[in-house]
Short mmCIF file of C-alpha atoms in Angstrom, two decimals:
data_model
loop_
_atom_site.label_atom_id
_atom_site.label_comp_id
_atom_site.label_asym_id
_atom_site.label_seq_id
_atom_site.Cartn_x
_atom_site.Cartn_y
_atom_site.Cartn_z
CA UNK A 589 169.16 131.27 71.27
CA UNK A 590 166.59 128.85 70.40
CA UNK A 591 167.17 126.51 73.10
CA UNK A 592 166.92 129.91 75.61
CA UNK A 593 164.28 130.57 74.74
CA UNK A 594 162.49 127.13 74.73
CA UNK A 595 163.77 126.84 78.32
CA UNK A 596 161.84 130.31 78.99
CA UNK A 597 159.53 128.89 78.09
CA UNK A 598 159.30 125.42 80.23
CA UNK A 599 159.92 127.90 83.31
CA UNK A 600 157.13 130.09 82.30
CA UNK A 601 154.46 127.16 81.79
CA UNK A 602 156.22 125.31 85.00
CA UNK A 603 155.28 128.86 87.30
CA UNK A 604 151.72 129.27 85.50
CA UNK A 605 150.91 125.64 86.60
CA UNK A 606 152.11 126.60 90.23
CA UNK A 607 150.10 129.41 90.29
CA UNK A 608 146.66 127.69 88.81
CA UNK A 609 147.04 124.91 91.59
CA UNK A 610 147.69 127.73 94.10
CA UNK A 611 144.36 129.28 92.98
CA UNK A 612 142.56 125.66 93.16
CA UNK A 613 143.70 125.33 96.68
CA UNK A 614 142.87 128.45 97.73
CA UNK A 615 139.08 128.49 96.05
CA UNK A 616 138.54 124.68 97.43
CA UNK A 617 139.77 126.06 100.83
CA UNK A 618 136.57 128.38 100.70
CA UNK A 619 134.57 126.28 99.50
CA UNK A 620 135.68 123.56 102.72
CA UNK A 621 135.29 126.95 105.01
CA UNK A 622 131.48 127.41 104.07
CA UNK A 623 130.63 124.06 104.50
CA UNK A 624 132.58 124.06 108.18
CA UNK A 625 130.13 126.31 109.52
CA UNK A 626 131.20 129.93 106.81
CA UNK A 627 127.24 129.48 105.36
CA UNK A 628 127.51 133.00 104.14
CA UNK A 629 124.58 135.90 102.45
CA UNK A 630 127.12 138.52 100.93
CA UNK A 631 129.93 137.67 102.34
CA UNK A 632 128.34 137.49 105.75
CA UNK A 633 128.88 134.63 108.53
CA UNK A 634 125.61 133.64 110.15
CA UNK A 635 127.46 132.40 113.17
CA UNK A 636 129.58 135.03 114.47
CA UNK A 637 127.43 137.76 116.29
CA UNK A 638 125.40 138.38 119.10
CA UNK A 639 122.23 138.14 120.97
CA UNK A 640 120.13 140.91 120.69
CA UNK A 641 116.19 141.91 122.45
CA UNK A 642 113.59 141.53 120.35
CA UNK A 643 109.78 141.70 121.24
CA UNK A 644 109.05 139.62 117.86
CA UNK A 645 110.55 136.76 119.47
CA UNK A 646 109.82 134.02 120.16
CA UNK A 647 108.58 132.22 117.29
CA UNK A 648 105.74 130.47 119.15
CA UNK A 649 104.16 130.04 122.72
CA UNK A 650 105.02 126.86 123.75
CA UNK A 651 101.26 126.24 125.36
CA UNK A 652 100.01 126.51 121.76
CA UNK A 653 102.26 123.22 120.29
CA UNK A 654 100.58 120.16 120.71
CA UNK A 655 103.72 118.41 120.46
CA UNK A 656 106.03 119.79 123.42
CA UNK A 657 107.86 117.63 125.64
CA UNK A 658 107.40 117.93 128.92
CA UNK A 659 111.31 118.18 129.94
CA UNK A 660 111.54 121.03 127.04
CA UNK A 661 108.54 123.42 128.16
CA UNK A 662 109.86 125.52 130.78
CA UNK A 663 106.93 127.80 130.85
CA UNK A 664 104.34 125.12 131.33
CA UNK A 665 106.83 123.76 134.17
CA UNK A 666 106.41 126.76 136.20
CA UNK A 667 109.49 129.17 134.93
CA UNK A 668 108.92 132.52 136.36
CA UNK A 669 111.09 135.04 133.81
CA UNK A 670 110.47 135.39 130.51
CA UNK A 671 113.01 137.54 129.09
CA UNK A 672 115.31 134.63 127.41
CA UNK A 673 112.32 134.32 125.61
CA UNK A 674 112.91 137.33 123.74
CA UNK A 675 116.45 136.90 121.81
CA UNK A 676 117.03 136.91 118.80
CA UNK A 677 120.27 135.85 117.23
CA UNK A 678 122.34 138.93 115.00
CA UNK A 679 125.56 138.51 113.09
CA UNK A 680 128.09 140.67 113.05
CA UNK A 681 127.66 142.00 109.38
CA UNK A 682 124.29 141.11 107.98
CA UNK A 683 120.91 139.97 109.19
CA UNK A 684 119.70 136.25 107.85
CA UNK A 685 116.78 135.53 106.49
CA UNK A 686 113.77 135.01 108.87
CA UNK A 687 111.99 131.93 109.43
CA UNK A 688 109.81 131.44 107.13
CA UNK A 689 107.67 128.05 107.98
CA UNK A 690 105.02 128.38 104.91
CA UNK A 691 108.25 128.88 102.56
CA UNK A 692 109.47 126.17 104.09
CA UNK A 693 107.29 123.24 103.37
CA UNK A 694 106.59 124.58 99.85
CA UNK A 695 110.70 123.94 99.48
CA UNK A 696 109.99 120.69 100.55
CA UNK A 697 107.01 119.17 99.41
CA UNK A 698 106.79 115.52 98.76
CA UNK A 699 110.51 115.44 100.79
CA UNK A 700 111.30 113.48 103.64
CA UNK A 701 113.43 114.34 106.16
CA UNK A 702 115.56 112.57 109.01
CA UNK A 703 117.20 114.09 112.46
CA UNK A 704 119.46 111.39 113.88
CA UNK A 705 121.35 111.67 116.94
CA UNK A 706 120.85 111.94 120.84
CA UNK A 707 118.17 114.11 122.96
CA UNK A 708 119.75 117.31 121.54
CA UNK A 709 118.28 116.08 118.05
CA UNK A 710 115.29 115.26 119.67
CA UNK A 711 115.72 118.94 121.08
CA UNK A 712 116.13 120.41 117.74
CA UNK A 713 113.44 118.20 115.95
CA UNK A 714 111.01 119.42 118.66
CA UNK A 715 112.20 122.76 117.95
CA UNK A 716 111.50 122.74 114.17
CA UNK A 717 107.81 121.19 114.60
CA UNK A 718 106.58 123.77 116.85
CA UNK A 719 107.65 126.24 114.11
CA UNK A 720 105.92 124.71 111.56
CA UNK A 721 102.70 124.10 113.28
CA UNK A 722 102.99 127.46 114.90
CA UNK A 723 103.64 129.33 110.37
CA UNK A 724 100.54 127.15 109.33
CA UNK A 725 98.34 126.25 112.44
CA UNK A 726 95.28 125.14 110.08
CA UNK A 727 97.43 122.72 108.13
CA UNK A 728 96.64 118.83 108.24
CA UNK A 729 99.60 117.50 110.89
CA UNK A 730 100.48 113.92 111.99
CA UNK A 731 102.62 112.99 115.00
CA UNK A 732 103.66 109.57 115.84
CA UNK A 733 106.44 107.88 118.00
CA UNK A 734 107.38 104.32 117.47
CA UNK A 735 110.48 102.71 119.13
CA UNK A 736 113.19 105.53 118.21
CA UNK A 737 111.24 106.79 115.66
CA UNK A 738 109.42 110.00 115.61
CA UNK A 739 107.38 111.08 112.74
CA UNK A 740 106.03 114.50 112.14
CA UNK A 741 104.17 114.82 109.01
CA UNK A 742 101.96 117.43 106.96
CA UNK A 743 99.97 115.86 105.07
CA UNK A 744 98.59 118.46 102.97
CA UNK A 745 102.22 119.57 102.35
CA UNK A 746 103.07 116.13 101.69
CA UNK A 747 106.55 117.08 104.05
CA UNK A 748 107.63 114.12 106.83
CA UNK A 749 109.93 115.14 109.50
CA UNK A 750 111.35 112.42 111.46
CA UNK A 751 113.73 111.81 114.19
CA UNK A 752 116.05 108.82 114.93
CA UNK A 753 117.42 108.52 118.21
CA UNK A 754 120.70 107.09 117.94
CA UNK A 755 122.70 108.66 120.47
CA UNK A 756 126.25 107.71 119.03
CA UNK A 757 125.25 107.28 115.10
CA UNK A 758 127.58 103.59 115.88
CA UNK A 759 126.22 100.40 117.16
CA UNK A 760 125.35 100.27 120.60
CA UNK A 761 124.54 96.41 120.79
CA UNK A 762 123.77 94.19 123.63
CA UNK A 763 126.05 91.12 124.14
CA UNK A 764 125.83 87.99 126.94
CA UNK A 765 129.01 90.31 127.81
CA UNK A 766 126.98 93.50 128.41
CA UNK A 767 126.41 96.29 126.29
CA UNK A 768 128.97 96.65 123.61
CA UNK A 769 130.09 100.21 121.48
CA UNK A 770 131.08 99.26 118.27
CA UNK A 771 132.99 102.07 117.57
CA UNK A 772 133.61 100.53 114.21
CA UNK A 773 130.36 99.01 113.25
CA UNK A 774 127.24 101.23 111.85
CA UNK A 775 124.80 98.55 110.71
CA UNK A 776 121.88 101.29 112.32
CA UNK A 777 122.65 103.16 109.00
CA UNK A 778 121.11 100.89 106.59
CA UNK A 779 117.66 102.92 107.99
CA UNK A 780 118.87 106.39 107.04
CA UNK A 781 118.33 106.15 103.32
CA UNK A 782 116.50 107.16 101.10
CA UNK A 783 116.31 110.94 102.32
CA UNK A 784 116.34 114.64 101.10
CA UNK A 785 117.90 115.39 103.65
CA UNK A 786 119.83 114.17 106.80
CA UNK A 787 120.60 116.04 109.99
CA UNK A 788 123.20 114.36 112.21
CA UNK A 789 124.04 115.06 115.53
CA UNK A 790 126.64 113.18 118.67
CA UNK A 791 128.71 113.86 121.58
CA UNK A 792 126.32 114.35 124.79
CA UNK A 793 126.73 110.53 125.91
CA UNK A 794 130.12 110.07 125.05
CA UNK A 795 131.02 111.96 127.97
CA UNK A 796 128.95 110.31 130.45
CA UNK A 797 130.78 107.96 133.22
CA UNK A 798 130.18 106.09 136.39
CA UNK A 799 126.82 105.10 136.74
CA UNK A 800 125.34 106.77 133.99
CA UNK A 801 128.17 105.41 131.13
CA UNK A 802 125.71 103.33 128.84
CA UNK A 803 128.44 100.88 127.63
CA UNK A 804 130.34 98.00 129.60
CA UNK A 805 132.50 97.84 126.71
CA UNK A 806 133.77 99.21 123.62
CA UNK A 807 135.14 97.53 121.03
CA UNK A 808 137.18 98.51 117.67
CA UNK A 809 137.96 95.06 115.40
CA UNK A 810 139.02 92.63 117.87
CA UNK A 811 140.21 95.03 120.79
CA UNK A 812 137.63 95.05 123.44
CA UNK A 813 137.85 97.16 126.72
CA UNK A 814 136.35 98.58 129.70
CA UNK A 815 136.47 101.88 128.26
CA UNK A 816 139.41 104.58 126.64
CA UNK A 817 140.05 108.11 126.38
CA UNK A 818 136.53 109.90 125.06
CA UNK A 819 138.01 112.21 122.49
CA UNK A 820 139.54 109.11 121.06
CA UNK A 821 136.46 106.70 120.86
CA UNK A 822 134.46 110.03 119.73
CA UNK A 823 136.74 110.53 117.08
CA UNK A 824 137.29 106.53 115.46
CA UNK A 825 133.06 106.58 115.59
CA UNK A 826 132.40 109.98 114.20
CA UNK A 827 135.30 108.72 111.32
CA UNK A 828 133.33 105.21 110.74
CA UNK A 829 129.85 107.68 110.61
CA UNK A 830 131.76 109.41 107.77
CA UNK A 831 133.19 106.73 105.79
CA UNK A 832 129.84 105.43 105.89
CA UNK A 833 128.08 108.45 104.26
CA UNK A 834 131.19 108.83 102.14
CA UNK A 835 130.33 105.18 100.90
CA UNK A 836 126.31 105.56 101.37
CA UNK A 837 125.35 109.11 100.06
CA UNK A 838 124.97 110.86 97.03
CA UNK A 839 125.45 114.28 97.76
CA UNK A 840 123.33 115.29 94.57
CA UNK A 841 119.92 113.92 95.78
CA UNK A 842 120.50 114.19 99.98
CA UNK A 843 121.71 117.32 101.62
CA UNK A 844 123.82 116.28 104.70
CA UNK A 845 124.18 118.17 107.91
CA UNK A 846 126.36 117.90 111.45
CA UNK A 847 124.35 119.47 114.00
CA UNK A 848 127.23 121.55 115.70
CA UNK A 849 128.53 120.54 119.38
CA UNK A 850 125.72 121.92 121.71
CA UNK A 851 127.40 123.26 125.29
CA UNK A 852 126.25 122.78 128.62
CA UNK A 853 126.80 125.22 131.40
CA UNK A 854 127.00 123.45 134.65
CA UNK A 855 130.37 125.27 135.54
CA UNK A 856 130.12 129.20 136.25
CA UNK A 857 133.99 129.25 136.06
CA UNK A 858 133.54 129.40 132.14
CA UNK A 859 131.73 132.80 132.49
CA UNK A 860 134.01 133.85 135.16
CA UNK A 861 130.72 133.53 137.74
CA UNK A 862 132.28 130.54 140.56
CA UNK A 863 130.11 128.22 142.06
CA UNK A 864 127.50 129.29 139.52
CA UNK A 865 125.37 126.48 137.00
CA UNK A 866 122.34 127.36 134.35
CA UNK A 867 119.92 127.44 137.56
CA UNK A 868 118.78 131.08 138.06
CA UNK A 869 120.43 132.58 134.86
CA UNK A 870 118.39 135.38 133.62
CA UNK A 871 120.54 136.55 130.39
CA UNK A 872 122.84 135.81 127.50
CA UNK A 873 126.68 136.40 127.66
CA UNK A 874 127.52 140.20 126.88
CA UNK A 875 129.18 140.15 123.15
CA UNK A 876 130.42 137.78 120.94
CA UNK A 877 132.42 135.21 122.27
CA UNK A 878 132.60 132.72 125.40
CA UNK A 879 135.35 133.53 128.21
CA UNK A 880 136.23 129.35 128.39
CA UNK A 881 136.39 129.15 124.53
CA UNK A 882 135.04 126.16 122.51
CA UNK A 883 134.90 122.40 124.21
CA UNK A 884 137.77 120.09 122.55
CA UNK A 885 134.82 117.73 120.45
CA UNK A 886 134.63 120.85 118.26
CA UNK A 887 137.98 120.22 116.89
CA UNK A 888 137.13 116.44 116.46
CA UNK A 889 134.54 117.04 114.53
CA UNK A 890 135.77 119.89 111.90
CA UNK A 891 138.60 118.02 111.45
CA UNK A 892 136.50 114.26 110.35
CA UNK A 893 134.57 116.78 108.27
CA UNK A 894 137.32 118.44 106.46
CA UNK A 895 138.79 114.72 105.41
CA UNK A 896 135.49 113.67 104.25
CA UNK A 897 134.74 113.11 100.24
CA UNK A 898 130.73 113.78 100.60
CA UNK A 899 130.34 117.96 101.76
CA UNK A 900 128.90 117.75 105.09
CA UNK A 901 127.91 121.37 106.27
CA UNK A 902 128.64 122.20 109.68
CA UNK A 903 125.64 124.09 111.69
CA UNK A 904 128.08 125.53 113.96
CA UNK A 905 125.90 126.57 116.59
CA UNK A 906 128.67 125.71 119.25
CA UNK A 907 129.83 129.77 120.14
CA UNK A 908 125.87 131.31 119.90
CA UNK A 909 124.74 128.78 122.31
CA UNK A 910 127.49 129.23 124.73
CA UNK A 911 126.54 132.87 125.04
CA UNK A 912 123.12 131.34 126.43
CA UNK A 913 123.33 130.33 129.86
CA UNK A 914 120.13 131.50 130.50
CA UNK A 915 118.54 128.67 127.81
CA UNK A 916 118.42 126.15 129.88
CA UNK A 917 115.87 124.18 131.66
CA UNK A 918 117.54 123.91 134.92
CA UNK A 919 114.92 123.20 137.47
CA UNK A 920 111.83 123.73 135.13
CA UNK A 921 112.63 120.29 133.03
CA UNK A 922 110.66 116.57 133.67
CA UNK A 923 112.61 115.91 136.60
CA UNK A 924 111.14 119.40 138.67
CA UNK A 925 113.43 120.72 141.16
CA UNK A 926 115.00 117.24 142.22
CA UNK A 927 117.13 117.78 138.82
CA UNK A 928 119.01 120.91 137.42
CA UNK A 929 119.65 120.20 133.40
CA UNK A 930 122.05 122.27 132.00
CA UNK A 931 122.68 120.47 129.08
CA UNK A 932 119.20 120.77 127.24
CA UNK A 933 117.69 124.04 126.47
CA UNK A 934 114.07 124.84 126.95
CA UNK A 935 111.14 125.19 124.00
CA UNK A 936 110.88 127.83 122.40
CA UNK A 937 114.17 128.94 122.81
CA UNK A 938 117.94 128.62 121.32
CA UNK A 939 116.66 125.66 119.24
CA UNK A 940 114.56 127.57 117.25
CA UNK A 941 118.02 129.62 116.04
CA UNK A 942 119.79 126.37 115.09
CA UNK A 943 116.73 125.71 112.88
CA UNK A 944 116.61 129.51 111.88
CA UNK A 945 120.13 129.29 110.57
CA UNK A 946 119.19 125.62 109.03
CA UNK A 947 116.41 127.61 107.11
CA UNK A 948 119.11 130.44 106.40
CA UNK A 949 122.10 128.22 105.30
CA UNK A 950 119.97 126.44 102.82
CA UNK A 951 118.77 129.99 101.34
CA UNK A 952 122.19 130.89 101.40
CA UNK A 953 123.72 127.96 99.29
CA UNK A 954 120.88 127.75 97.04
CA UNK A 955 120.63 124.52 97.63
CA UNK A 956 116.83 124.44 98.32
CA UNK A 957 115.22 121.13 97.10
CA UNK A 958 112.75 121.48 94.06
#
């Protein structure tokens, strides 16, 4: 009997374990979901919704931001319409918190900053200083470009904002051979520390062939080619990006961010509108989700981030800026109506969202910086 009921008893403890790992896996599960993009208010998903009017919007006039790029300011290139102007981003279940630029450099003060990544960094960078000059106009700003660095600092705040351009976060070097991408070499990292926080972005160039690839080679160890599948060399150099903050951060004093795959829309047949590009779109996508569904690098890069030891959360801005063909500079960018980008978006504009649900996520997780 006593044996029984000692063996009950190892069966008992054996299922209880079972069932407390089940729990851990499940809760850790969440936890990986929120930081893939879930940032949540309630329960809510900032990322799944819609585009809505709204005659608060936008956040700024672009003539009033001493710091617009030319190629970004649509208006001041001679854009007729006005209406994508006036969207405003709305999840399905909640509303997040409005932009709040004064509240935002009080988080901050006496942080630093860093944006590192390719023109849609640059994008999103310009983005977030036009908001901040446009919440406290009278404040003492600095602006300064130096190679591929671009410094935006309030000096009375004590807040820097900078950018690195650094279009594939791994080397890009240039050999007697030609220009070499190190797929597994990130010696450009050594200038990202030190930060509060850290906002990475990659994948534009990577697809970019012919004339306009910017390697003659990549190279992994000792294998060098003439080039190899994309989705493969994007995936080895976003995995050496996260072994190196793996290695390089500590997620207690620098809050780490992947700025979501940003779309393009040079092919109507994703909306279901042939022959069709950016040019001449007027509108958002009706509802919530994009007829072509999401481009493969979005796999790529939830799935380096879910195998990574550091929490990296995911702005997953990927779906809400499909919906915005309309976002686009098209033939109101630098290069006038000789050019027809499709692939940046114009200031103020979906940018300001990304930084919106930036602001949002960081309310969300309470992970604001004292």
């Amino acid at each position: 009997m006593e044996n029984g009921f000692r063996s009950f008893c190892s069966i008992l403890a054996f299922a209880l374990g079972l069932l407390i790992i089940s729990c851990l896996q499940q809760s850790n599960a969440t936890l990986l979901y929120d930081n893939l993009g879930g940032s949540k208010l309630g329960g809510c998903d900032f990322f799944k919704g819609s585009w809505v009017e709204d005659d608060a919007y936008p956040l700024y006039n672009s003539s009033a931001c001493p710091f617009i790029e030319k190629e970004f300011d649509c208006q001041g290139n001679g854009r007729p319409d006005k209406l994508y102007l006036q969207y405003r981003w709305k999840p399905v279940a909640c509303e997040f918190p409005r932009f709040n630029g004064e509240d935002f450099l009080t988080r901050f003060k006496g942080k630093k900053i860093l944006f590192v990544g390719d023109s849609l960094s640059f994008n999103q960078w310009q983005s977030l200083t036009c908001m901040l000059h446009a919440s406290a106009p009278r404040s003492n700003f600095t602006y300064s470009r130096k190679g591929g660095l671009s410094t935006f600092s309030v000096v009375d705040g004590e807040v820097s904002v900078k950018l690195s351009r650094n279009p594939f976060l791994v080397d890009l070097v240039t050999e007697k051979k030609g220009k070499v991408l190190k797929l597994d070499s990130i010696e450009n990292g050594r200038n990202w520390k030190g930060y509060d926080m850290l906002i990475f972005n990659t994948w534009h160039w990577w697809t970019h062939k012919g004339s306009q690839k910017p390697w003659d080679y990549i190279q992994e160890g000792k294998t060098i080619q003439k080039d190899m599948d994309r989705l493969v060399a994007f995936r080895k150099g976003l995995t050496t990006w996260s072994k190196w903050v793996d290695t390089n951060i500590n997620p207690n004093v620098t809050e780490v961010f992947f700025q979501g795959i940003s779309p393009t829309h040079y092919n109507g047949s994703e909306w279901n509108e042939t022959k069709s590009t950016c040019n001449g779109q007027t509108q958002p996508i009706n509802g919530s989700s994009y007829p072509r569904g999401p481009p493969p690098a979005v796999a790529v890069v939830r799935d380096v981030l879910r195998n990574m030891k550091v929490a990296v959360t995911l702005l997953d801005v990927t779906a809400l800026s499909q919906l915005r063909k309309d976002g686009h500079p098209s033939i109101y960018g630098s290069d006038g109506k000789v050019g027809n980008d499709c692939s940046h978006w114009c200031l103020a504009g979906v940018p300001d969202t990304w930084n919106e649900l930036l602001y949002a996520t960081l309310i969300s997780q309470g992970k604001a910086i004292n």
